[in-house]
Amino acid sequence: MATPTPLDQDERLRWVERISRLLDSQFQVPGTTWRFGLDPLMGLIPVVGGLPSLALSGVLILTMLRHGASGSLVMRMVLNVVLDAVIGAIPVLGNLFDFAYKANDRNVRLLRAHYAEGRYQGSGKGLLIGVAVVLLALGGALVWGAWKLGGALYQLLEQAF
């Protein structure tokens, strides 16, 4: 028999697991093994649909942090939620992504691995620095692309008039 983890023993962490399931895998399509939760359904509401799910995911991560999740683990969880929120914000593609990605279920699996196997130890500073570098590079590429696009549009307008 497996050794019980804090996730199994602590009521607040069982709450995390229940809410994660509600958001990501509560319902099953009859005749299939495919599951989904409220997260992708809320995402169907234009503009604000992802906000309640994002807020609940944040509360879940904070609860896990208060119950022993390492900095490295929390960084991975935050990346899961941010990826879910960013791609989920893209019309149509984001809705399909929301039905498949299940960030909260992923985070509960990460927490279980952390408790059971001691995985994802450390502060997460290396991961944070890596993410910051990638975001800065993407931001720089966006600025450069906007500058080039603006220049091309300016030349088109200049030639037209």
Tab-separated table of C-alpha atoms in Angstrom:
chain	number	residue	atom	x	y	z
A	1	MET	CA	0.000	0.000	0.000
A	2	ALA	CA	1.331	3.448	-0.905
A	3	THR	CA	2.369	5.789	1.868
A	4	PRO	CA	-0.219	8.531	2.302
A	5	THR	CA	1.021	11.972	1.304
A	6	PRO	CA	-0.013	15.322	2.792
A	7	LEU	CA	-2.250	15.651	-0.273
A	8	ASP	CA	-4.247	12.658	0.984
A	9	GLN	CA	-4.227	13.650	4.656
A	10	ASP	CA	-4.838	17.405	4.726
A	11	GLU	CA	-8.419	18.569	4.123
A	12	ARG	CA	-7.273	21.797	2.447
A	13	LEU	CA	-5.149	19.843	-0.003
A	14	ARG	CA	-8.038	17.474	-0.720
A	15	TRP	CA	-10.012	20.666	-1.450
A	16	VAL	CA	-7.286	21.598	-3.973
A	17	GLU	CA	-7.730	18.240	-5.663
A	18	ARG	CA	-11.544	18.567	-5.749
A	19	ILE	CA	-11.459	22.092	-7.209
A	20	SER	CA	-8.825	21.043	-9.766
A	21	ARG	CA	-11.045	18.175	-10.819
A	22	LEU	CA	-14.085	20.471	-11.073
A	23	LEU	CA	-12.153	22.885	-13.284
A	24	ASP	CA	-10.454	20.320	-15.530
A	25	SER	CA	-12.019	16.849	-15.508
A	26	GLN	CA	-15.363	16.689	-13.662
A	27	PHE	CA	-17.471	15.656	-16.656
A	28	GLN	CA	-17.091	12.770	-19.073
A	29	VAL	CA	-18.364	12.589	-22.630
A	30	PRO	CA	-20.624	9.495	-22.669
A	31	GLY	CA	-19.133	6.506	-24.450
A	32	THR	CA	-15.588	7.926	-24.283
A	33	THR	CA	-12.798	8.337	-21.764
A	34	TRP	CA	-12.524	12.044	-22.609
A	35	ARG	CA	-13.091	14.333	-19.627
A	36	PHE	CA	-13.456	18.091	-19.246
A	37	GLY	CA	-14.336	20.560	-16.527
A	38	LEU	CA	-15.722	24.043	-16.019
A	39	ASP	CA	-12.514	25.803	-17.156
A	40	PRO	CA	-13.053	25.298	-20.900
A	41	LEU	CA	-16.781	26.009	-20.534
A	42	MET	CA	-16.088	29.339	-18.801
A	43	GLY	CA	-13.521	30.069	-21.507
A	44	LEU	CA	-16.325	30.111	-24.068
A	45	ILE	CA	-17.521	33.432	-22.597
A	46	PRO	CA	-15.766	36.136	-24.655
A	47	VAL	CA	-13.252	38.464	-22.966
A	48	VAL	CA	-13.853	37.570	-19.289
A	49	GLY	CA	-14.450	33.806	-19.424
A	50	GLY	CA	-10.918	32.872	-18.417
A	51	LEU	CA	-10.726	35.214	-15.428
A	52	PRO	CA	-12.602	33.085	-12.851
A	53	SER	CA	-10.554	30.042	-13.793
A	54	LEU	CA	-7.307	32.021	-13.612
A	55	ALA	CA	-8.259	33.357	-10.179
A	56	LEU	CA	-9.157	29.878	-8.882
A	57	SER	CA	-5.918	28.461	-10.278
A	58	GLY	CA	-4.027	31.182	-8.417
A	59	VAL	CA	-5.806	30.307	-5.167
A	60	LEU	CA	-4.983	26.623	-5.694
A	61	ILE	CA	-1.288	27.414	-6.236
A	62	LEU	CA	-1.174	29.646	-3.148
A	63	THR	CA	-2.782	26.865	-1.094
A	64	MET	CA	-0.223	24.361	-2.375
A	65	LEU	CA	2.601	26.808	-1.618
A	66	ARG	CA	1.358	27.208	1.963
A	67	HIS	CA	1.448	23.421	2.336
A	68	GLY	CA	5.023	22.721	1.376
A	69	ALA	CA	5.313	23.143	-2.388
A	70	SER	CA	8.870	24.218	-3.221
A	71	GLY	CA	9.707	27.351	-5.185
A	72	SER	CA	10.688	25.230	-8.175
A	73	LEU	CA	7.381	23.374	-8.059
A	74	VAL	CA	5.383	26.596	-7.739
A	75	MET	CA	7.214	28.063	-10.747
A	76	ARG	CA	6.238	25.020	-12.831
A	77	MET	CA	2.640	25.360	-11.659
A	78	VAL	CA	2.542	29.060	-12.482
A	79	LEU	CA	3.936	28.327	-15.955
A	80	ASN	CA	1.171	25.748	-16.502
A	81	VAL	CA	-1.497	28.269	-15.508
A	82	VAL	CA	0.036	31.130	-17.523
A	83	LEU	CA	0.316	28.913	-20.610
A	84	ASP	CA	-3.308	27.862	-20.142
A	85	ALA	CA	-4.438	31.487	-19.735
A	86	VAL	CA	-2.401	32.935	-22.618
A	87	ILE	CA	-3.258	30.289	-25.191
A	88	GLY	CA	-6.796	30.057	-23.812
A	89	ALA	CA	-7.270	33.743	-24.648
A	90	ILE	CA	-6.841	33.078	-28.384
A	91	PRO	CA	-10.297	32.814	-29.990
A	92	VAL	CA	-11.284	29.290	-31.125
A	93	LEU	CA	-7.764	27.786	-30.818
A	94	GLY	CA	-7.708	28.751	-27.149
A	95	ASN	CA	-11.062	27.107	-26.533
A	96	LEU	CA	-9.838	23.847	-28.048
A	97	PHE	CA	-6.607	24.109	-26.042
A	98	ASP	CA	-8.587	24.634	-22.817
A	99	PHE	CA	-10.463	21.377	-23.366
A	100	ALA	CA	-7.182	19.445	-23.704
A	101	TYR	CA	-4.476	21.061	-21.542
A	102	LYS	CA	-5.941	20.805	-17.987
A	103	ALA	CA	-3.387	22.965	-16.127
A	104	ASN	CA	-4.899	22.347	-12.683
A	105	ASP	CA	-4.863	18.561	-13.065
A	106	ARG	CA	-1.225	18.857	-14.185
A	107	ASN	CA	-0.432	20.901	-11.097
A	108	VAL	CA	-1.997	18.340	-8.754
A	109	ARG	CA	0.071	15.601	-10.452
A	110	LEU	CA	3.193	17.741	-9.969
A	111	LEU	CA	2.331	18.186	-6.280
A	112	ARG	CA	1.786	14.438	-5.847
A	113	ALA	CA	5.186	13.728	-7.455
A	114	HIS	CA	6.726	16.358	-5.180
A	115	TYR	CA	5.323	14.696	-2.060
A	116	ALA	CA	5.741	11.052	-3.097
A	117	GLU	CA	9.114	11.196	-4.869
A	118	GLY	CA	10.696	14.405	-3.590
A	119	ARG	CA	10.751	15.857	-7.102
A	120	TYR	CA	10.945	19.560	-8.028
A	121	GLN	CA	13.022	20.666	-5.048
A	122	GLY	CA	14.785	24.001	-4.859
A	123	SER	CA	13.913	27.631	-5.149
A	124	GLY	CA	12.995	27.774	-8.812
A	125	LYS	CA	15.276	30.772	-9.422
A	126	GLY	CA	16.914	29.108	-12.433
A	127	LEU	CA	13.523	28.429	-13.973
A	128	LEU	CA	12.409	31.986	-13.205
A	129	ILE	CA	15.534	33.425	-14.843
A	130	GLY	CA	15.039	31.198	-17.893
A	131	VAL	CA	11.423	32.275	-18.251
A	132	ALA	CA	12.392	35.937	-17.809
A	133	VAL	CA	15.038	35.639	-20.549
A	134	VAL	CA	12.553	34.005	-22.926
A	135	LEU	CA	9.901	36.649	-22.165
A	136	LEU	CA	12.402	39.460	-22.698
A	137	ALA	CA	13.479	37.915	-26.002
A	138	LEU	CA	9.849	37.564	-27.094
A	139	GLY	CA	9.122	41.126	-26.001
A	140	GLY	CA	12.136	42.359	-27.940
A	141	ALA	CA	11.043	40.395	-31.002
A	142	LEU	CA	7.554	41.905	-30.728
A	143	VAL	CA	8.942	45.435	-30.484
A	144	TRP	CA	11.272	44.798	-33.428
A	145	GLY	CA	8.408	43.294	-35.468
A	146	ALA	CA	6.113	46.218	-34.633
A	147	TRP	CA	8.874	48.657	-35.614
A	148	LYS	CA	9.408	46.868	-38.956
A	149	LEU	CA	5.670	46.670	-39.610
A	150	GLY	CA	5.255	50.355	-38.776
A	151	GLY	CA	8.098	51.231	-41.141
A	152	ALA	CA	6.578	49.139	-43.932
A	153	LEU	CA	3.153	50.741	-43.410
A	154	TYR	CA	4.735	54.199	-43.404
A	155	GLN	CA	6.444	53.459	-46.728
A	156	LEU	CA	3.182	52.174	-48.208
A	157	LEU	CA	1.336	55.312	-47.123
A	158	GLU	CA	4.163	57.525	-48.355
A	159	GLN	CA	4.046	55.881	-51.793
A	160	ALA	CA	0.253	56.070	-51.949
A	161	PHE	CA	0.181	59.808	-51.335
